[in-house]
Amino acid sequence: MSREELTRLTGNGNGECGKDDCPNVYRTSNGSFVVQGDLSRAFMPPEGEGLVEIPESVLREAVRVLGW
């Protein structure tokens, strides 16, 4: 899956990052989510998974865009 196939929910110019590459939430065509953020080493996730850390404001923006 490429970035162009995702719907970007956050960071479209209204938040602290504007349009730069920083923590973001994307929605896939099948309704799941892809999260971009700083790598976290809080614990070791299972193989094939990763941990990222994003600010609360990014999640709030994604929820607002989705109308939840």
Tab-separated table of C-alpha atoms in Angstrom:
chain	number	residue	atom	x	y	z
A	1	MET	CA	0.000	0.000	0.000
A	2	SER	CA	1.355	3.431	-0.861
A	3	ARG	CA	0.759	6.729	0.933
A	4	GLU	CA	-1.303	7.908	-2.049
A	5	GLU	CA	-3.828	5.126	-1.333
A	6	LEU	CA	-4.491	6.474	2.180
A	7	THR	CA	-6.822	9.258	3.299
A	8	ARG	CA	-4.902	11.666	5.530
A	9	LEU	CA	-7.087	12.687	8.477
A	10	THR	CA	-4.647	14.997	10.282
A	11	GLY	CA	-1.920	17.512	9.586
A	12	ASN	CA	-3.621	19.182	6.639
A	13	GLY	CA	-2.503	22.654	7.636
A	14	ASN	CA	-4.600	23.300	10.762
A	15	GLY	CA	-2.463	21.753	13.490
A	16	GLU	CA	0.936	22.439	14.989
A	17	CYS	CA	2.715	20.588	12.161
A	18	GLY	CA	0.830	22.050	9.238
A	19	LYS	CA	1.530	20.088	6.062
A	20	ASP	CA	4.935	18.787	7.194
A	21	ASP	CA	5.681	15.115	7.801
A	22	CYS	CA	5.004	14.718	11.502
A	23	PRO	CA	2.615	12.577	13.561
A	24	ASN	CA	-0.476	11.819	11.485
A	25	VAL	CA	-3.421	9.442	11.268
A	26	TYR	CA	-4.463	7.940	7.926
A	27	ARG	CA	-7.497	5.844	6.974
A	28	THR	CA	-7.211	2.914	4.574
A	29	SER	CA	-9.737	2.010	1.893
A	30	ASN	CA	-10.994	-0.871	4.074
A	31	GLY	CA	-11.605	1.419	7.081
A	32	SER	CA	-8.556	0.585	9.213
A	33	PHE	CA	-6.027	3.185	10.353
A	34	VAL	CA	-2.328	3.793	9.827
A	35	VAL	CA	-0.578	5.949	12.429
A	36	GLN	CA	2.665	7.845	11.761
A	37	GLY	CA	4.672	9.045	14.732
A	38	ASP	CA	7.910	8.869	16.648
A	39	LEU	CA	9.168	5.381	17.413
A	40	SER	CA	8.488	4.301	20.975
A	41	ARG	CA	10.465	1.785	22.982
A	42	ALA	CA	7.868	1.446	25.774
A	43	PHE	CA	7.919	-2.355	25.339
A	44	MET	CA	8.824	-4.918	22.676
A	45	PRO	CA	5.814	-5.543	20.431
A	46	PRO	CA	5.256	-8.893	18.726
A	47	GLU	CA	7.105	-9.555	15.471
A	48	GLY	CA	5.549	-7.677	12.570
A	49	GLU	CA	4.170	-4.902	14.785
A	50	GLY	CA	5.609	-1.573	15.868
A	51	LEU	CA	4.948	1.137	18.421
A	52	VAL	CA	4.636	4.811	17.578
A	53	GLU	CA	3.920	7.749	19.841
A	54	ILE	CA	1.645	10.571	18.710
A	55	PRO	CA	0.305	13.617	20.587
A	56	GLU	CA	-3.270	13.619	21.901
A	57	SER	CA	-4.014	16.580	19.631
A	58	VAL	CA	-3.449	14.391	16.556
A	59	LEU	CA	-5.992	11.814	17.748
A	60	ARG	CA	-8.479	14.565	18.603
A	61	GLU	CA	-8.073	16.020	15.093
A	62	ALA	CA	-8.674	12.579	13.507
A	63	VAL	CA	-11.822	12.054	15.604
A	64	ARG	CA	-13.065	15.536	14.627
A	65	VAL	CA	-12.497	14.870	10.910
A	66	LEU	CA	-14.374	11.557	11.146
A	67	GLY	CA	-17.282	13.247	12.952
A	68	TRP	CA	-17.172	10.892	15.937
